[in-house]
Short mmCIF file of C-alpha atoms in Angstrom, two decimals:
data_model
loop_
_atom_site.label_atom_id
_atom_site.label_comp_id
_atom_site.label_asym_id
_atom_site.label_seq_id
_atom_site.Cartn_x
_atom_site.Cartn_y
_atom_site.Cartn_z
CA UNK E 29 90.13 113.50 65.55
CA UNK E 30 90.73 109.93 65.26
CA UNK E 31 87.33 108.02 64.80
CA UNK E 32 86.77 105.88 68.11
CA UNK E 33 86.87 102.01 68.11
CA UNK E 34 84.85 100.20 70.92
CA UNK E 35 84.45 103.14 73.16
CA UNK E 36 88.78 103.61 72.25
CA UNK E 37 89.87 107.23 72.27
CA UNK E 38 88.88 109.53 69.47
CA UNK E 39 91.92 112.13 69.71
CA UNK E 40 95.28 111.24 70.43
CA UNK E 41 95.65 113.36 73.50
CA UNK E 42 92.93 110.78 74.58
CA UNK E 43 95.52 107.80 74.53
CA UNK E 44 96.56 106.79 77.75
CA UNK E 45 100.72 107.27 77.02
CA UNK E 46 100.04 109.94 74.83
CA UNK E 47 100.54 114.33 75.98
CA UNK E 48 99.80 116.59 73.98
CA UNK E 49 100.00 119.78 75.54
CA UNK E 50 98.90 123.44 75.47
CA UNK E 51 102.24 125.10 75.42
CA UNK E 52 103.22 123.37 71.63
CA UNK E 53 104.69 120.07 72.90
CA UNK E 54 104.20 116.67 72.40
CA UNK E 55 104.62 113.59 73.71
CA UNK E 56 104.24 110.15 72.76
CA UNK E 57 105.40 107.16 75.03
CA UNK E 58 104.68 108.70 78.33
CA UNK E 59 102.36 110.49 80.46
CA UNK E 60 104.14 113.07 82.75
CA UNK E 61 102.37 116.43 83.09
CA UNK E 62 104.59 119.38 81.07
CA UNK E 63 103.45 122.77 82.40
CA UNK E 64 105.88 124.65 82.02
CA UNK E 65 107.89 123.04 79.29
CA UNK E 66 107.45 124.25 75.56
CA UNK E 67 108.16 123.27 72.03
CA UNK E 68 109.66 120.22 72.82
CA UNK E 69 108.40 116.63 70.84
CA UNK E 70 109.33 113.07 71.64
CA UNK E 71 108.40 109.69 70.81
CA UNK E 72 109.35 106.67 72.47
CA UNK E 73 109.34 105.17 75.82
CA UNK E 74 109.96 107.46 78.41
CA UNK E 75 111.48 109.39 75.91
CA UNK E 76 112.21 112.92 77.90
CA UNK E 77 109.87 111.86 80.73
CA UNK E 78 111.91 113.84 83.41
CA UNK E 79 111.26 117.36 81.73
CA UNK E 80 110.31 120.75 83.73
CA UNK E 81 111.29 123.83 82.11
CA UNK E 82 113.11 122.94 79.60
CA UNK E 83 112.42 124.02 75.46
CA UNK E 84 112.94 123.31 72.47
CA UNK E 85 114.07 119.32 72.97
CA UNK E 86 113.79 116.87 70.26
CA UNK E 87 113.81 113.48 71.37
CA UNK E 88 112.99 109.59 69.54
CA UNK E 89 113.72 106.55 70.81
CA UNK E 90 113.50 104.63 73.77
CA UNK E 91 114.58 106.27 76.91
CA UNK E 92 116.13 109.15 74.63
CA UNK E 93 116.55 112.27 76.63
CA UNK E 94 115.06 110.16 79.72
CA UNK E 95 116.52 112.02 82.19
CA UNK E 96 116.66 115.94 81.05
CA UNK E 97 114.87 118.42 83.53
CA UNK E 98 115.36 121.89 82.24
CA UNK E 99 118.02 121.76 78.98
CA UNK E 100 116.98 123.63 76.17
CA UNK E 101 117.68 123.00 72.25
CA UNK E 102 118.91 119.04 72.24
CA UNK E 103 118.34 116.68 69.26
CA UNK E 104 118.61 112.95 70.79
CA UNK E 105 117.82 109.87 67.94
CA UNK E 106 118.25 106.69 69.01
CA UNK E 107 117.58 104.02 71.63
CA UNK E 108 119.28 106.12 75.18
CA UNK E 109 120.28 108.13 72.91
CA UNK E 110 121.04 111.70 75.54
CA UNK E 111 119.50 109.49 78.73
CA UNK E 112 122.03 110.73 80.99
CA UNK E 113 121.76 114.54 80.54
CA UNK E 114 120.84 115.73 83.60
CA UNK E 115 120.33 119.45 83.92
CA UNK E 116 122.10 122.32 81.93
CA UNK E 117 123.25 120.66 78.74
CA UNK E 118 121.84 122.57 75.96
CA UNK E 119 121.77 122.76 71.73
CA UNK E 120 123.50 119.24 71.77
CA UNK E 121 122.58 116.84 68.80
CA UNK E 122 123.21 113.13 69.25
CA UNK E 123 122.33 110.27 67.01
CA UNK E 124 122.74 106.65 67.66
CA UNK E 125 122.00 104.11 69.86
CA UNK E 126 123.84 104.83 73.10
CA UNK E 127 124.92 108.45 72.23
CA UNK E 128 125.78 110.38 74.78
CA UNK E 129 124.84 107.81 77.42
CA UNK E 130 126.84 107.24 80.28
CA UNK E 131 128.20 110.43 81.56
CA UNK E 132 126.57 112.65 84.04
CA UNK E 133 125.86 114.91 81.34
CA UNK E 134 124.92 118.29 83.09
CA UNK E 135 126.92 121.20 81.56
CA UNK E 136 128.01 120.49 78.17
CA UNK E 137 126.84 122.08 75.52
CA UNK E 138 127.00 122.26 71.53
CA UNK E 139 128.17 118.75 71.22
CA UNK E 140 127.47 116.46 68.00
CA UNK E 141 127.64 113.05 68.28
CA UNK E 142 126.50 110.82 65.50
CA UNK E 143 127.01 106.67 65.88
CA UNK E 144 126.73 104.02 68.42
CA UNK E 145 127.74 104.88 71.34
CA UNK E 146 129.42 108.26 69.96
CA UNK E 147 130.39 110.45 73.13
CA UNK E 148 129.03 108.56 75.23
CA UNK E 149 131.01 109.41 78.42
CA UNK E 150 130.08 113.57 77.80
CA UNK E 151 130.07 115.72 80.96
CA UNK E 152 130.70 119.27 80.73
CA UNK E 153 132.66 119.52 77.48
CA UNK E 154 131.66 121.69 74.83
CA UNK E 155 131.85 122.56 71.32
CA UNK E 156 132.75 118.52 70.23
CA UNK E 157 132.30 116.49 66.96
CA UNK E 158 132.08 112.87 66.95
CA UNK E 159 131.04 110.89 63.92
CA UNK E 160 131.39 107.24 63.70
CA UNK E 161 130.75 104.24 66.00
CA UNK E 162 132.86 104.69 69.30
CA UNK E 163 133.95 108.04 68.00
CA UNK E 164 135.27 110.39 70.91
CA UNK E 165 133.38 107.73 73.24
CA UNK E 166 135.30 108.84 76.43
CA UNK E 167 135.27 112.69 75.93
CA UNK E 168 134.59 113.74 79.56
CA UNK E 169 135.32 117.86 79.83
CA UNK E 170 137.57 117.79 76.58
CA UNK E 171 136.71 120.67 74.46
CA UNK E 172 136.24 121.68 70.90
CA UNK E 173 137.75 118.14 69.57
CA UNK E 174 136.94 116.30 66.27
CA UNK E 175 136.75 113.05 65.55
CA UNK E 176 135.52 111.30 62.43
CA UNK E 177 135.50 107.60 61.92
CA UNK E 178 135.14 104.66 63.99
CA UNK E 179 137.01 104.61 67.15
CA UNK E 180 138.62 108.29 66.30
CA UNK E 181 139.63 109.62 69.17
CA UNK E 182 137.80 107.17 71.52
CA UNK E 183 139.67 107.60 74.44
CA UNK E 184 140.31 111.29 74.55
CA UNK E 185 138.55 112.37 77.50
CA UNK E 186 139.88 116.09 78.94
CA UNK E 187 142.23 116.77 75.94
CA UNK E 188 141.20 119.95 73.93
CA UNK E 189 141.01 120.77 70.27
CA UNK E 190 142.54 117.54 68.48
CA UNK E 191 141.54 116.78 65.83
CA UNK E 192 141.43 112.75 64.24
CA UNK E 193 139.69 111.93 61.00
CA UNK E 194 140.39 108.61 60.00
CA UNK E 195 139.61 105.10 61.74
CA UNK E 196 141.19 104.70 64.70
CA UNK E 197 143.16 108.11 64.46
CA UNK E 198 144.40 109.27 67.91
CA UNK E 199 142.30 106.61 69.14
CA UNK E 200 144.85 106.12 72.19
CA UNK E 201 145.41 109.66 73.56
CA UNK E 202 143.32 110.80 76.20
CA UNK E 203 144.45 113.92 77.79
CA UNK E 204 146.84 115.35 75.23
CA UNK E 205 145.67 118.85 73.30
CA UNK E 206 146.25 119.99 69.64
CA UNK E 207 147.27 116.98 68.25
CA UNK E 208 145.82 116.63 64.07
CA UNK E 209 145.85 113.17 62.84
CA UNK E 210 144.17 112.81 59.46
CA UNK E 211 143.65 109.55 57.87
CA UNK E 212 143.61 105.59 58.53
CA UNK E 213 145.51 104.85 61.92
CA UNK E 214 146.92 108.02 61.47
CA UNK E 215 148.74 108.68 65.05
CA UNK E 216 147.07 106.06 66.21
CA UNK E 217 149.99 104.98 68.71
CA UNK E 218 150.11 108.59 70.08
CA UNK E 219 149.46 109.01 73.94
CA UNK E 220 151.38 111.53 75.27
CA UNK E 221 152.92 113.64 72.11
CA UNK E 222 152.77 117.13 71.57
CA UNK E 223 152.69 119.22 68.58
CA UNK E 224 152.00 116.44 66.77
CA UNK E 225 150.45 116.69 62.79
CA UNK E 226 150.19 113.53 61.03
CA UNK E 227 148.70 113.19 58.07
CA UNK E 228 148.36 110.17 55.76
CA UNK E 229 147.30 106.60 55.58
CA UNK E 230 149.39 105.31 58.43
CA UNK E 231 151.51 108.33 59.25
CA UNK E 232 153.22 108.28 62.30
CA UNK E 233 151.69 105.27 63.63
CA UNK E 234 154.22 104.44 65.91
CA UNK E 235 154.60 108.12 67.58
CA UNK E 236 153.79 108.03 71.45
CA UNK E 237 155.39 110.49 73.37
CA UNK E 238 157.50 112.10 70.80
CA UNK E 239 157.16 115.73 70.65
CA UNK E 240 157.16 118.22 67.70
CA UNK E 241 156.77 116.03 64.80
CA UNK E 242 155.28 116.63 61.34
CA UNK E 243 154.73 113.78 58.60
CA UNK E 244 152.45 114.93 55.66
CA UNK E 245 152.61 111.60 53.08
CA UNK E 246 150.84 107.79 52.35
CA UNK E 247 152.84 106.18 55.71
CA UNK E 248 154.98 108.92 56.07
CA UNK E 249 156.86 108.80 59.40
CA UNK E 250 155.92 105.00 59.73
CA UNK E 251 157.31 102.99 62.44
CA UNK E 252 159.17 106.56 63.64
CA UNK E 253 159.99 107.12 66.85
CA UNK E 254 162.10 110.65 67.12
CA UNK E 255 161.19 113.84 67.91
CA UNK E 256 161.47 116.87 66.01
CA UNK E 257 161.71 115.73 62.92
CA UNK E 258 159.89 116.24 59.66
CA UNK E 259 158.75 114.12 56.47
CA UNK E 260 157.06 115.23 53.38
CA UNK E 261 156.49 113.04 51.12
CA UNK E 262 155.11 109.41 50.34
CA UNK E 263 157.21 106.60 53.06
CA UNK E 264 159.36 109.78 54.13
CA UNK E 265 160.95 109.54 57.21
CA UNK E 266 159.95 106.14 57.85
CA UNK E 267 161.23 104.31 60.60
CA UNK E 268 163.21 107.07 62.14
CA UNK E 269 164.77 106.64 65.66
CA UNK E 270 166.95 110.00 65.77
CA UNK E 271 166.21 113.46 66.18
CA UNK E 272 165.57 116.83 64.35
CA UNK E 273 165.76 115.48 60.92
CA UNK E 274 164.23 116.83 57.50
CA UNK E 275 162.87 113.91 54.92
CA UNK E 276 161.30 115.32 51.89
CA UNK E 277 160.29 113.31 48.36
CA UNK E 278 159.12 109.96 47.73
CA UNK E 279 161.06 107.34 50.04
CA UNK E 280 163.02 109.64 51.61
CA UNK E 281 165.45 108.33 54.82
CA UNK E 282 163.33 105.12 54.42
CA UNK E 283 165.56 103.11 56.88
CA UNK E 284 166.32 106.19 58.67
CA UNK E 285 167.43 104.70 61.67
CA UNK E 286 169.28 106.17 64.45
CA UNK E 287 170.12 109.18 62.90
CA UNK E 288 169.98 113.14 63.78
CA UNK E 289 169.85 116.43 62.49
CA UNK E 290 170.17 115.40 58.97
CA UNK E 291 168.53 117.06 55.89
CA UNK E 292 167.30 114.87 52.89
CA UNK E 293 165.51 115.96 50.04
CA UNK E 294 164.62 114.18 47.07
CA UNK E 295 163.14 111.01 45.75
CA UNK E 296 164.64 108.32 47.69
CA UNK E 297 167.79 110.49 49.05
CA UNK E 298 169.00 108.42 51.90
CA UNK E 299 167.12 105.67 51.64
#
């Protein structure tokens, strides 16, 4: 016990916005009565206030996991951090200020979302990775994405298992599926695409809607604009207008231009 000061509380249970409980929670920053709630810990101002039934909730910060009833298995750090999960969003782990924030989060579950406002629109998706400020901010009912680095993916929001690691990778798309962007402002023009795998400082930055594209190389497929077509290589394929073409080696079809179904292989060949 804590030794009392002017008649002041000698245990912390004692503490008028301190609860701690018999069922192995605790509370600091608020005073709601827990019955039936267990194993849960939080520490801030109405940090996870709102709970019922739920377990196993891990919550710091002001108004972190402020509104969560009866999830189970959450880890929320940061200032709102989780204050809009409702009911039914379980074994999600956000830290940041502003993670997971906005949405009517009541469904999703297995989510990670590390950095200001990370995922902050979450609803009912599942099985998400966001790391980095703004990362996968608008992810809605999208499912089993990645995004690491700020503003990765930031406006995906029902789009399914792309994957953007880089700054501002696929940071445009937002209901597209299986599109793997890896590196700085890799895809980062993409919207619509399909198919798409871009990997590469820069690599196919200027891709939109194009469909069926591959560009594996240091700005490979930069300033491109085809579809179908392929580069390999560092600058291969760059600036490509045409279709179904093959660029592989070091400069390859630099200025490719408006052409189609061509093969080049080798350093510089057709530039």
């Amino acid at each position: 016990s804590w030794a009392a000061a002017s008649g002041g509380a000698t245990e912390l249970d004692g503490l008028s916005d301190v609860n701690i409980a018999a069922n192995f929670s605790q509370y600091y920053g608020n005073t709601v009565t827990h019955d039936n709630a267990t194993y849960n810990t939080s520490l801030g101002s109405t940090a996870l206030d709102s709970i019922t039934t739920g377990s196993g909730n891990t919550c710091f910060g002001a108004k972190a996991g402020t509104g969560i009833p009866d999830s189970t298995g959450n880890i929320l750090l940061g200032s709102e951090a989780g204050g809009t999960i409702v009911t039914g969003a379980s074994y999600n782990i956000g830290i940041g200020s502003s993670c997971m924030a906005v949405g009517d989060f009541n469904g999703g579950n297995y989510n990670i979302g590390i950095g200001a406002f990370t995922m902050r629109s979450i609803l009912t998706g599942d099985n998400n990775i966001g790391i980095g400020g703004w990362t996968a901010k608008e992810i809605t009912t999208g499912l089993d994405n990645i995004g690491v680095g700020y503003g990765a993916i930031k406006e995906v929001t029902t789009g399914h298992r792309n994957i953007g690691i880089g700054n501002s990778s696929l940071d445009a798309v937002t209901t597209q599926s299986n599109l793997i962007a890896i590196g700085y402002q890799a895809g980062t023009a993409v919207t619509s695409a399909s198919n798409l795998t871009a990997i590469g400082h820069q690599s196919a930055n200027a891709i939109t809607t194009q469909i069926e594209c591959t560009y594996l190389g240091y700005q490979s497929g930069f300033g491109a604009t085809g579809t179908h077509n392929t580069g390999v290589g560092m600058a291969a394929g760059q600036n490509i207008t045409g279709n179904f073409n093959v660029a592989v080696g070091r400069n390859v079809a630099y200025f490719g231009g408006d052409m189609d179904m061509t093969t080049a292989i080798g350093a510089e060949a057709g530039f």
